Short mmCIF file of C-alpha atoms in Angstrom, two decimals:
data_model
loop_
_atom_site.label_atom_id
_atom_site.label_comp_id
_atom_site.label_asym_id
_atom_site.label_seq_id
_atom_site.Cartn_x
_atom_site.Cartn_y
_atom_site.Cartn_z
CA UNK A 474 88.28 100.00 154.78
CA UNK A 475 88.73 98.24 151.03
CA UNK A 476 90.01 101.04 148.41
CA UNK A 477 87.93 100.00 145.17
CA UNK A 478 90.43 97.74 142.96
CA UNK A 479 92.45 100.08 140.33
CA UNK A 480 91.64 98.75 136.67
CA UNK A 481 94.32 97.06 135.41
CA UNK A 482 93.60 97.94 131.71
CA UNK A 483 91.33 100.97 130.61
CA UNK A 484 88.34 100.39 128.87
CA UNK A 485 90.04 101.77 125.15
CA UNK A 486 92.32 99.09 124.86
CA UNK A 487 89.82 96.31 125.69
CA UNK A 488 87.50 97.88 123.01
CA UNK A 489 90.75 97.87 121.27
CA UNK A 490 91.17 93.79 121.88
CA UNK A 491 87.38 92.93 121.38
CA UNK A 492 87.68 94.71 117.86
CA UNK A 493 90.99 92.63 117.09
CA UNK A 494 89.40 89.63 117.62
CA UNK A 495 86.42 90.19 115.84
CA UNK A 496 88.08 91.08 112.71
CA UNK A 497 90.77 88.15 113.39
CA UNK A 498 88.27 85.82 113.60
CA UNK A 499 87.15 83.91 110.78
CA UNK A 500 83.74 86.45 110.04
CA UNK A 501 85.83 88.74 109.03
CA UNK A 502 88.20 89.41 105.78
CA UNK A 503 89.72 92.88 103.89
CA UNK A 504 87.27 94.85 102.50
CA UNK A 505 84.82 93.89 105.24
CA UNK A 506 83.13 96.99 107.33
CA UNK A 507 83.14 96.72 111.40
CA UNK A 508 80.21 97.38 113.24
CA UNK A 509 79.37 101.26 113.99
CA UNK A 510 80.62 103.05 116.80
CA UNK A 511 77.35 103.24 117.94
CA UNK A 512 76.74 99.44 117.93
CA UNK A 513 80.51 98.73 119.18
CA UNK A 514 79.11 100.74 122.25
CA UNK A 515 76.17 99.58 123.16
CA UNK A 516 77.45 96.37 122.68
CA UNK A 517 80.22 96.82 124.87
CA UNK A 518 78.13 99.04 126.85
CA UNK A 519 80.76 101.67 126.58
CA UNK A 520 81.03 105.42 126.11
CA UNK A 521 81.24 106.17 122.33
CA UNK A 522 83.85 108.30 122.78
CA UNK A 523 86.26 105.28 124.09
CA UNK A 524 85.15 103.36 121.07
CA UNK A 525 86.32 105.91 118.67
CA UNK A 526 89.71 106.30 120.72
CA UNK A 527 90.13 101.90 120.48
CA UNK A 528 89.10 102.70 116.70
CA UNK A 529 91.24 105.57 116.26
CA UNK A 530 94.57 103.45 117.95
CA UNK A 531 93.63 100.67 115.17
CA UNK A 532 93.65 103.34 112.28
CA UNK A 533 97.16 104.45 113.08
CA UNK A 534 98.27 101.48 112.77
CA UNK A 535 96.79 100.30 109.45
CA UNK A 536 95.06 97.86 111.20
CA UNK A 537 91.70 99.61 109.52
CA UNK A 538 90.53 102.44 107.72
CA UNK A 539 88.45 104.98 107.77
CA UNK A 540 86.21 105.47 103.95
CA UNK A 541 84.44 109.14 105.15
CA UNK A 542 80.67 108.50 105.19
CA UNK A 543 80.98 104.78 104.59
CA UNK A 544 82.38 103.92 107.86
CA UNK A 545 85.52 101.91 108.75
CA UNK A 546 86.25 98.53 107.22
CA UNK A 547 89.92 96.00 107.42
CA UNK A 548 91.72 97.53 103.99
CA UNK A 549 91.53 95.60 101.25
CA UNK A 550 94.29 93.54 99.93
CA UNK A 551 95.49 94.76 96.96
CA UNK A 552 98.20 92.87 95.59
CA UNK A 553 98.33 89.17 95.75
CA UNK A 554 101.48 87.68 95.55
CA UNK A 555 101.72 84.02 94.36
CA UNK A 556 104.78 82.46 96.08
CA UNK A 557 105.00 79.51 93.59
CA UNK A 558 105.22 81.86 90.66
CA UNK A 559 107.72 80.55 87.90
CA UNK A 560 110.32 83.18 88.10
CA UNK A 561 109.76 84.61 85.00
CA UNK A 562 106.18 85.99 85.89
CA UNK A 563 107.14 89.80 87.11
CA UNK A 564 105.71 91.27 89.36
CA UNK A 565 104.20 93.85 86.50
CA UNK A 566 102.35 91.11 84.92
CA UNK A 567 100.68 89.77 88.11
CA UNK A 568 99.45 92.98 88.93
CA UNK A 569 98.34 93.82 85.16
CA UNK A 570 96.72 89.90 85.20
CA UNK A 571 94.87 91.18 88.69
CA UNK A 572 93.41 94.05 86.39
CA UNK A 573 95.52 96.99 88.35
CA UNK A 574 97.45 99.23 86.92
CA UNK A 575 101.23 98.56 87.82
CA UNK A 576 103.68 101.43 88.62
CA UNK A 577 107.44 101.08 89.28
CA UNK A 578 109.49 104.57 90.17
CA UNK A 579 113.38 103.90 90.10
CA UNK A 580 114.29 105.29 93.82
CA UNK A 581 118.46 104.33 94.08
CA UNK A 582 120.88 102.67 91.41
CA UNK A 583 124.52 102.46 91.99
CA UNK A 584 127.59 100.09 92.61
CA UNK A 585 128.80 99.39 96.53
CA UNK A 586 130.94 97.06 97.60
CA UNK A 587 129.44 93.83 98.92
CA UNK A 588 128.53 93.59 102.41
CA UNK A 589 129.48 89.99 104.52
CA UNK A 590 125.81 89.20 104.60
CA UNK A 591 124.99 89.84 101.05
CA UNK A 592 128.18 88.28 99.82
CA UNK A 593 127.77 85.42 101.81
CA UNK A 594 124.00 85.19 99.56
CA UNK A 595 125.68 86.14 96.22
CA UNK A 596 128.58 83.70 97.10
CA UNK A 597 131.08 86.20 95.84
CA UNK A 598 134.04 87.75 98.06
CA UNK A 599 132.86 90.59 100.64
CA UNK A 600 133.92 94.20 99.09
CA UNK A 601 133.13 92.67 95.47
CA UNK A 602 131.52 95.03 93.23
CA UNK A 603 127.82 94.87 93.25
CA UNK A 604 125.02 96.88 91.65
CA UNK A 605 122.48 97.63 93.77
CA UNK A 606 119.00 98.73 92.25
CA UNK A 607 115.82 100.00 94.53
CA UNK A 608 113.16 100.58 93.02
CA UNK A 609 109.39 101.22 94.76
CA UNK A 610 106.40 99.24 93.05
CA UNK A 611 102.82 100.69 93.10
CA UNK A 612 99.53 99.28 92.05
CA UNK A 613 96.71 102.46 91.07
CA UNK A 614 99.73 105.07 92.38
CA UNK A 615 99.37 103.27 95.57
CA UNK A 616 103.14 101.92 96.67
CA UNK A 617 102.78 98.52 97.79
CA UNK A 618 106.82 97.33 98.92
CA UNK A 619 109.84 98.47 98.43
CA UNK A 620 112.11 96.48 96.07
CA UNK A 621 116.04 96.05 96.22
CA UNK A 622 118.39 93.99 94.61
CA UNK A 623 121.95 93.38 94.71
CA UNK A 624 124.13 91.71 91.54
CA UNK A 625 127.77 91.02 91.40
CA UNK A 626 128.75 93.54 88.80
CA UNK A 627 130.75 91.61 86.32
CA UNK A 628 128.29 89.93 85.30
CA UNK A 629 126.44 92.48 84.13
CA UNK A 630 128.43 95.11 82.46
CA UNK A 631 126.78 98.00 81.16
CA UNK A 632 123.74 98.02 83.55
CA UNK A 633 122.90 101.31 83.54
CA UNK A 634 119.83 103.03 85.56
CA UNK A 635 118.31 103.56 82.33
CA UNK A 636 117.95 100.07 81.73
CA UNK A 637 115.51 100.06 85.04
CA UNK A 638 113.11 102.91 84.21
CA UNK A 639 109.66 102.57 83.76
CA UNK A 640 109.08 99.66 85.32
CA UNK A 641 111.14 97.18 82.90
CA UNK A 642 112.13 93.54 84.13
CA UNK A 643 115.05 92.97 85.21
CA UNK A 644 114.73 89.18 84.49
CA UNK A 645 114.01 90.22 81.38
CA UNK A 646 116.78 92.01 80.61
CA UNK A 647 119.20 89.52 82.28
CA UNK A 648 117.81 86.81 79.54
CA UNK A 649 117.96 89.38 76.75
CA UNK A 650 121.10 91.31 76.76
CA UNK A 651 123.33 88.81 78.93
CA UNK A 652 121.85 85.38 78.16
CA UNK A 653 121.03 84.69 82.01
CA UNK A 654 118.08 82.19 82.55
CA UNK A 655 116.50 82.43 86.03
CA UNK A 656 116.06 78.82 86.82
CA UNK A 657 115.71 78.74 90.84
CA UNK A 658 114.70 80.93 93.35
CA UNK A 659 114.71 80.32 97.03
CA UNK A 660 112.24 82.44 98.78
CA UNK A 661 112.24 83.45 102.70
CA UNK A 662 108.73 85.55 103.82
CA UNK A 663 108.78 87.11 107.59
CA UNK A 664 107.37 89.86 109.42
CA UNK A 665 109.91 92.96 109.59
CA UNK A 666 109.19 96.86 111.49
CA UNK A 667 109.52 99.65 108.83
CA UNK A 668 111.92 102.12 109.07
CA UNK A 669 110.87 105.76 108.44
CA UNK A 670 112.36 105.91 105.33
CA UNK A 671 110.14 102.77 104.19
CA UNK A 672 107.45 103.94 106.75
CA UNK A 673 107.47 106.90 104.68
CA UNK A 674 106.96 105.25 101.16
CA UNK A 675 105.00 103.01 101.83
CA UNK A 676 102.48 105.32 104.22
CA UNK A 677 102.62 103.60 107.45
CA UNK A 678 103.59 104.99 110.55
CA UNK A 679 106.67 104.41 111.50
CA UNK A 680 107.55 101.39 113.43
CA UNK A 681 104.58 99.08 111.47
CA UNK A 682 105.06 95.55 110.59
CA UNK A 683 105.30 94.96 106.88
CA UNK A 684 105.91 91.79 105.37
CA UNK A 685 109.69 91.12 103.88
CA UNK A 686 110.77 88.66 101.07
CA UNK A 687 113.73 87.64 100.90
CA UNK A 688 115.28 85.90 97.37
CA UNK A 689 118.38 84.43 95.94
CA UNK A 690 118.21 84.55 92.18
CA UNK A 691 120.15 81.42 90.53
CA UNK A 692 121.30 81.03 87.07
CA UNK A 693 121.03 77.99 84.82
CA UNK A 694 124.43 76.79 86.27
CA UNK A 695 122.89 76.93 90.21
CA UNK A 696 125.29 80.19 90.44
CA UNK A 697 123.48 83.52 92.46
CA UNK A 698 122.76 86.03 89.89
CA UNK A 699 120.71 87.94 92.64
CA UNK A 700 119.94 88.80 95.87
CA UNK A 701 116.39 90.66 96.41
CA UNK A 702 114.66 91.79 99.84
CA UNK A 703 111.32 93.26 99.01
CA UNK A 704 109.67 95.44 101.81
CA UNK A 705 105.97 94.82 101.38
CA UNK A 706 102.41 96.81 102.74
CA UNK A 707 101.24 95.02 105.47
CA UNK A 708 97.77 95.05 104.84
CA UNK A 709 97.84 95.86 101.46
CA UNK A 710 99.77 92.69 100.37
CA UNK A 711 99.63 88.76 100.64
CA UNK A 712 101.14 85.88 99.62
CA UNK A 713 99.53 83.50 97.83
CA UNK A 714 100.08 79.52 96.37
CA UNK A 715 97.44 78.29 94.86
CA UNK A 716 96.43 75.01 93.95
CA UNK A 717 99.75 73.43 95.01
CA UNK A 718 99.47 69.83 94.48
CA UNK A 719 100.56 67.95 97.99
CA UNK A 720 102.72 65.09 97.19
CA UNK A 721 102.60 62.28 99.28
CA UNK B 51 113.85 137.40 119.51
CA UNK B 52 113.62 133.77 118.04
CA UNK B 53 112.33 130.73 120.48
CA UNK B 54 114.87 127.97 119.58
CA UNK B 55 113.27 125.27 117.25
CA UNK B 56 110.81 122.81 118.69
CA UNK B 57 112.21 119.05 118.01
CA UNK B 58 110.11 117.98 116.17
CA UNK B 59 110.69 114.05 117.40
CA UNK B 60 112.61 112.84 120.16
CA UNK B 61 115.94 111.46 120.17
CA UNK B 62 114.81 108.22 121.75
CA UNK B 63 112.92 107.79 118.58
CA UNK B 64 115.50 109.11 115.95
CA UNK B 65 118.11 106.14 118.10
CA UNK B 66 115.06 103.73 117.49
CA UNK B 67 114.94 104.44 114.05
CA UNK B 68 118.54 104.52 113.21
CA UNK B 69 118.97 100.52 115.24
CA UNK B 70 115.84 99.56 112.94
CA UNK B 71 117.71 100.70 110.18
CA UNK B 72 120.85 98.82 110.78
CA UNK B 73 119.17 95.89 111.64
CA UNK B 74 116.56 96.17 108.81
CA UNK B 75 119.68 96.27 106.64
CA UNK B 76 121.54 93.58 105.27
CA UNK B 77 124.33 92.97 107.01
CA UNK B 78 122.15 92.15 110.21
CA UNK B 79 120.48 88.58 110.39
CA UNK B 80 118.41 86.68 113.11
CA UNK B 81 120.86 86.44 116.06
CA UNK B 82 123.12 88.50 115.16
CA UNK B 83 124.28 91.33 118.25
CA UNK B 84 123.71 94.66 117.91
CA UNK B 85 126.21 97.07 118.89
CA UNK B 86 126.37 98.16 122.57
CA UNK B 87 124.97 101.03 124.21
CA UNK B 88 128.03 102.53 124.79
CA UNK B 89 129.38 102.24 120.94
CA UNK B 90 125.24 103.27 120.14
CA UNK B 91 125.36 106.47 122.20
CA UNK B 92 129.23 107.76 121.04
CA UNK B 93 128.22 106.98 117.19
CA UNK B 94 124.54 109.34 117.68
CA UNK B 95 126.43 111.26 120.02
CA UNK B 96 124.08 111.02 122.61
CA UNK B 97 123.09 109.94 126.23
CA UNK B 98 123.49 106.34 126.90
CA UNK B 99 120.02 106.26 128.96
CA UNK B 100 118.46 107.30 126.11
CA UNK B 101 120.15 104.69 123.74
CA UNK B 102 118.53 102.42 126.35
CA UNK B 103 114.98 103.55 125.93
CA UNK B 104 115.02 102.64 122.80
CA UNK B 105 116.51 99.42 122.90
CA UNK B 106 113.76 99.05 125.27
CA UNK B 107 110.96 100.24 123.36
CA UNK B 108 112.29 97.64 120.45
CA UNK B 109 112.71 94.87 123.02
CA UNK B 110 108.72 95.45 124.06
CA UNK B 111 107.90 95.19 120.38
CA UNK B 112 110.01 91.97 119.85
CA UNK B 113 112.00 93.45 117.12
CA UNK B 114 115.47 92.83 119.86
CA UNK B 115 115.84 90.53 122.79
CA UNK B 116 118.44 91.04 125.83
CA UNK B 117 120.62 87.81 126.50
CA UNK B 118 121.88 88.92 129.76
CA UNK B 119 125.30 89.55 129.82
CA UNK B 120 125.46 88.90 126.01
CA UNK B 121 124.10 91.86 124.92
CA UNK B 122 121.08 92.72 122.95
CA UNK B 123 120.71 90.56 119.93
CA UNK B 124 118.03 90.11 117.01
CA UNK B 125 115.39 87.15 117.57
CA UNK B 126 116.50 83.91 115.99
CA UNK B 127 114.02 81.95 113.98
CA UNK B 128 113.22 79.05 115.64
CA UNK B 129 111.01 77.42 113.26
CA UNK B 130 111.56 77.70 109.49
CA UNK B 131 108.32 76.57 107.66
CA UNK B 132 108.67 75.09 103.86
CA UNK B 133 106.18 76.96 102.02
CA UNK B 134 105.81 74.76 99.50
CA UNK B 135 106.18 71.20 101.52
CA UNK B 136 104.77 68.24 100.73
CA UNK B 137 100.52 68.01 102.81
CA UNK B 138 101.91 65.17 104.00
CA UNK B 139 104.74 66.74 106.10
CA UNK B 140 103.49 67.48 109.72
CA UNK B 141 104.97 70.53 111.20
CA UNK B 142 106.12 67.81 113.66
CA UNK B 143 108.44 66.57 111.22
CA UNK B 144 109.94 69.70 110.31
CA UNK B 145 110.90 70.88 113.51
CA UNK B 146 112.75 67.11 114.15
CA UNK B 147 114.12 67.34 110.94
CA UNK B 148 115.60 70.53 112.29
CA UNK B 149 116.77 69.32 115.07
CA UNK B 150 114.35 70.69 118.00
CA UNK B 151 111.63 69.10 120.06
CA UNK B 152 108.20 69.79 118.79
CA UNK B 153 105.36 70.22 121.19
CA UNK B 154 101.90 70.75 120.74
CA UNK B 155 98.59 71.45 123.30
CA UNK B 156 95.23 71.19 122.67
CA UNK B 157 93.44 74.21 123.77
CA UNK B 158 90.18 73.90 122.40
CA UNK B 159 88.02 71.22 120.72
CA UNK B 160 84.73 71.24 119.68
CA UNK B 161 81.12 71.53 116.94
CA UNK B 162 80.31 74.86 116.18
CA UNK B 163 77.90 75.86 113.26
CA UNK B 164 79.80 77.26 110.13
CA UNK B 165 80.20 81.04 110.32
CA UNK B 166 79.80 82.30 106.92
CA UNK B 167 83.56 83.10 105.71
CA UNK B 168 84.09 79.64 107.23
CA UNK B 169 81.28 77.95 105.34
CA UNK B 170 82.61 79.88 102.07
CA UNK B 171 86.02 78.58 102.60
CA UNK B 172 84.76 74.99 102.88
CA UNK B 173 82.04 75.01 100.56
CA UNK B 174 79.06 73.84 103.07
CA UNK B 175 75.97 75.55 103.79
CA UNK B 176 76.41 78.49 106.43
CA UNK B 177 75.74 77.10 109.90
CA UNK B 178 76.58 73.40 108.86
CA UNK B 179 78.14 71.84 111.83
CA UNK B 180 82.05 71.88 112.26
CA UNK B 181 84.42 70.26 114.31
CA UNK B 182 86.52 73.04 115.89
CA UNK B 183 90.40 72.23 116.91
CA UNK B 184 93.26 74.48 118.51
CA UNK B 185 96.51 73.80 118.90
CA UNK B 186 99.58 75.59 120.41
CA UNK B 187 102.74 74.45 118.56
CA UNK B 188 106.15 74.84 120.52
CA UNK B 189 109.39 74.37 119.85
CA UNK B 190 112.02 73.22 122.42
CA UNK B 191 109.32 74.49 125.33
CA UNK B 192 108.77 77.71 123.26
CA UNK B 193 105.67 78.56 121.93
CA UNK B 194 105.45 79.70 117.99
CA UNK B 195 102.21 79.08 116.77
CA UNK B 196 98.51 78.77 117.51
CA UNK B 197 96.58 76.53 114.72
CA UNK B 198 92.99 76.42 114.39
CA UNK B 199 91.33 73.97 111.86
CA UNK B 200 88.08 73.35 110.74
CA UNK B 201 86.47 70.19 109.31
CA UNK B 202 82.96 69.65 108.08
CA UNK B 203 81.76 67.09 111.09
CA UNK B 204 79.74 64.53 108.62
CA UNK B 205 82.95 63.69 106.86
CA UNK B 206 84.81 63.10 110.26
CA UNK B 207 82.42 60.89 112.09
CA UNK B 208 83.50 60.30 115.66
CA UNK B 209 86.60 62.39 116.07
CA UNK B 210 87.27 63.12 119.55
CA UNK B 211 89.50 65.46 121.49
CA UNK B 212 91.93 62.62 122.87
CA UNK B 213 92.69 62.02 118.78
CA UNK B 214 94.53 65.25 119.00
CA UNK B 215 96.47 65.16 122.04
CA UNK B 216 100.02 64.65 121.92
CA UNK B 217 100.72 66.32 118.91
CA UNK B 218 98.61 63.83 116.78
CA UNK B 219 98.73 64.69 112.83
CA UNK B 220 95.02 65.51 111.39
CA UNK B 221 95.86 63.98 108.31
CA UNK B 222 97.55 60.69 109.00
CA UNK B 223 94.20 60.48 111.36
CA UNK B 224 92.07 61.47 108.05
CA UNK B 225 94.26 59.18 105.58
CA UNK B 226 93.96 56.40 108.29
CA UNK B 227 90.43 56.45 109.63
CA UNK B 228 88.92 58.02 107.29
CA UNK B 229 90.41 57.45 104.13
CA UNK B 230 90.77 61.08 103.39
CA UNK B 231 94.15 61.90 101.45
CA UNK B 232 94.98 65.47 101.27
CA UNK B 233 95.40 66.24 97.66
CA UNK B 234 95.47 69.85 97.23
CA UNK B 235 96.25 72.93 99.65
CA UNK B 236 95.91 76.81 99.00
CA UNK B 237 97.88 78.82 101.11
CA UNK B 238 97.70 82.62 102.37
CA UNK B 239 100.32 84.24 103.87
CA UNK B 240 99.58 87.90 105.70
CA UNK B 241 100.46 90.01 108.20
CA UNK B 242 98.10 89.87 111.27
CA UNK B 243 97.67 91.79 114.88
CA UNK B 244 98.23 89.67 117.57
CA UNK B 245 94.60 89.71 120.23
CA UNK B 246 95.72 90.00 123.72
CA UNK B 247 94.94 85.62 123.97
CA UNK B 248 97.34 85.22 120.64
CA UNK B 249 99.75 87.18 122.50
CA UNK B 250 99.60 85.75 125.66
CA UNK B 251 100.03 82.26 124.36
CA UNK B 252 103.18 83.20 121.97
CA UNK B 253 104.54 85.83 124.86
CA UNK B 254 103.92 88.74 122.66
CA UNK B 255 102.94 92.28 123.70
CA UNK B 256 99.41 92.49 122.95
CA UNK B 257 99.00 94.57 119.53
CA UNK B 258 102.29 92.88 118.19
CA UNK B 259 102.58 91.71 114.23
CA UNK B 260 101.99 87.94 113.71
CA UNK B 261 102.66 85.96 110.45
CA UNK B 262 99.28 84.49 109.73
CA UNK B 263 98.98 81.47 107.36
CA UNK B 264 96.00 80.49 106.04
CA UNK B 265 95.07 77.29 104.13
CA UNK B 266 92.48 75.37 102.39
CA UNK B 267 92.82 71.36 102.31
CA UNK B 268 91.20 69.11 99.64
CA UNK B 269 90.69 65.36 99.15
CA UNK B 270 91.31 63.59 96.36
CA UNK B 271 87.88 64.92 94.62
CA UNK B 272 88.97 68.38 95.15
CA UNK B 273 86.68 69.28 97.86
CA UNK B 274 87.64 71.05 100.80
CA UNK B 275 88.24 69.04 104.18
CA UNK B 276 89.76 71.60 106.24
CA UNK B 277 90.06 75.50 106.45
CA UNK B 278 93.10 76.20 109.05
CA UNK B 279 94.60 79.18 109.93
CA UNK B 280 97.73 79.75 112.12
CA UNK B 281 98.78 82.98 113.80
CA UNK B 282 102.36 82.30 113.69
CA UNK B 283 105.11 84.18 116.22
CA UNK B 284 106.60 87.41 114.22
CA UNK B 285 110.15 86.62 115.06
CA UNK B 286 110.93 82.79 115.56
CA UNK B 287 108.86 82.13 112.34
CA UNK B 288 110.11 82.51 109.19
CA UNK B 289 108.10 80.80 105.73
CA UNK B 290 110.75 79.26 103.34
CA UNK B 291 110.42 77.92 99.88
CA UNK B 292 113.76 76.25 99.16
CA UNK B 293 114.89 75.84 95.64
CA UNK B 294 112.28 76.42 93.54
CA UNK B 295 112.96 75.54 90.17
CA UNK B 296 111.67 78.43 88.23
CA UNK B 297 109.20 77.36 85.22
CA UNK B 298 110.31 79.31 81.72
#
């Protein structure tokens, strides 16, 4: 006698799947609603109840949201990032530009000594003095990433926490008050896993993918004034170039 | 009499978080070892088994890989992709110029009418007819990407499936036999969810983050030619712009 065969995957997670490739296809984008429960069942021809539990799994991990009466829809991207952006174009002014209202909250400032890895970035001796700034970005009191930056210290005396209140530029303050001109910036862009602490700040649950920038700062002379790993929203955030000419 | 506290999470989770927090730090890179389980469990001060469950559970998601007898170590990047290259350098090229042995599959070629975020993108008439392409890029026999373009069909008369085998680049075949130079390309760079196909092909667990990159190719006249997007592996793929010069 044949036993029946034991599913090897239960119906949630392939409600789960079809829903992931619907909205990873290209008929979908943020801001976009998903069918109803109701349809994603009959379609499926599926108990609602599963459909809300494959729904559900997707909410908790920011993959959509849930708007009350209006249903659920992929969240909408709210800060565009260009990655060609000349370096003196803060991050303040693209959001401002995008017609949101930025907000910066000062979370850690203080000197450490450098670590190999950072060193090795700033080109200066591990253990040299450093200041290390964090500071957590928002856009309409939403937080968006997770900013921190490292400088060797003696080159800019007098940095004070102060200084990085309210959302002032640092750039701006490095060309002000020590004559530093940002002139090149090389920029790395992978996927990371937040850690509570960033899970925490930026909403997610712990364990999500955000997306993580790294850059190293230059000076006019090619020397690294900077070191900068931004911890970004996954769903909230993109990078952008537009309109980059191809050479050929 | 008082019932002793409830943890509130496990410890397999608190060990998970404290290794994402080392690695997420900046004195770990891509291939770089973590410490061992022993060292893990005497520094938390807690079971070795349960040191291992969350290595594990951070293995599953990618975020580690075991090397045998070599211990557990971060992913390297396999494939470091210039954001801000030139159209006319084929991800072929790159991974050569690197050093590694590209590879590339066709898994699907075809005309499909234009959805209508695809017809958007490329400025036709919903339901226009498209020539469809997929293709699985590997490195060294490793899988990294999946690549789907689209191309308005009237403009690419005659373009087959065997065009695209062997790792053929779309636009030396546009600039060559159809006098099509890429002039312009707008790129998109997000988080995504891997579908349980995507993660299959890249040897993901299904659910897992993805780098997605998405572009929009023009000719010379400015009008699009192709909309592509790439689901790109979360841990061998990194996107690079490499000294930038900074506009003042």
């Amino acid at each position: 006698m044949s036993k029946p065969l034991k599913r090897v995957k239960p119906i949630y997670v392939e409600a789960q799947d079809y829903i992931l490739d619907l909205i990873g296809g290209p008929d979908y984008g943020p801001g976009d609603r998903i069918p109803s429960e109701r349809t994603l069942a009959d379609t499926l021809g599926i108990n609602r109840m599963t459909v809300r539990k494959a729904i559900d799994r997707l909410v908790e991990r920011n993959v959509l949201e849930r708007n009350g009466t209006s249903g659920t829809r992929i969240p909408l991207v709210q800060v565009s990032r260009p990655i060609d952006a000349p370096a003196s174009l803060g991050i303040t002014r693209i959001i401002r530009n995008a017609g949101g209202e930025p907000g910066s909250k000062l979370l850690h400032f203080g000197e450490e000594g450098a670590s190999e890895s950072v060193a090795r970035r700033l080109e200066v001796p591990p253990g040299s003095e450093l200041i290390m700034a964090r500071r957590l970005r928002s856009v309409n009191d939403e937080a968006f990433c997770i900013e921190t930056s490292y400088l060797p210290a003696q080159r800019v005396p007098g940095l004070s926490a102060e200084d990085l209140l309210g959302g002032q530029s640092l750039y701006e303050l490095l060309r002000q008050r020590y004559d530093i001109e940002i002139s090149i910036r090389d920029r790395e862009i992978s996927v990371g896993t937040a850690t509570e602490r960033e899970a925490q700040l930026l909403a997610l649950a712990p364990g999500s993918p955000t997306l993580v920038l790294r850059i190293v700062a230059r000076d006019g002379d090619g020397r690294p004034i900077e070191y900068m790993r931004s911890i970004n929203h996954p769903h909230h955030v993109v990078f952008r170039s537009a309109a980059l000419p191809a050479q050929t």
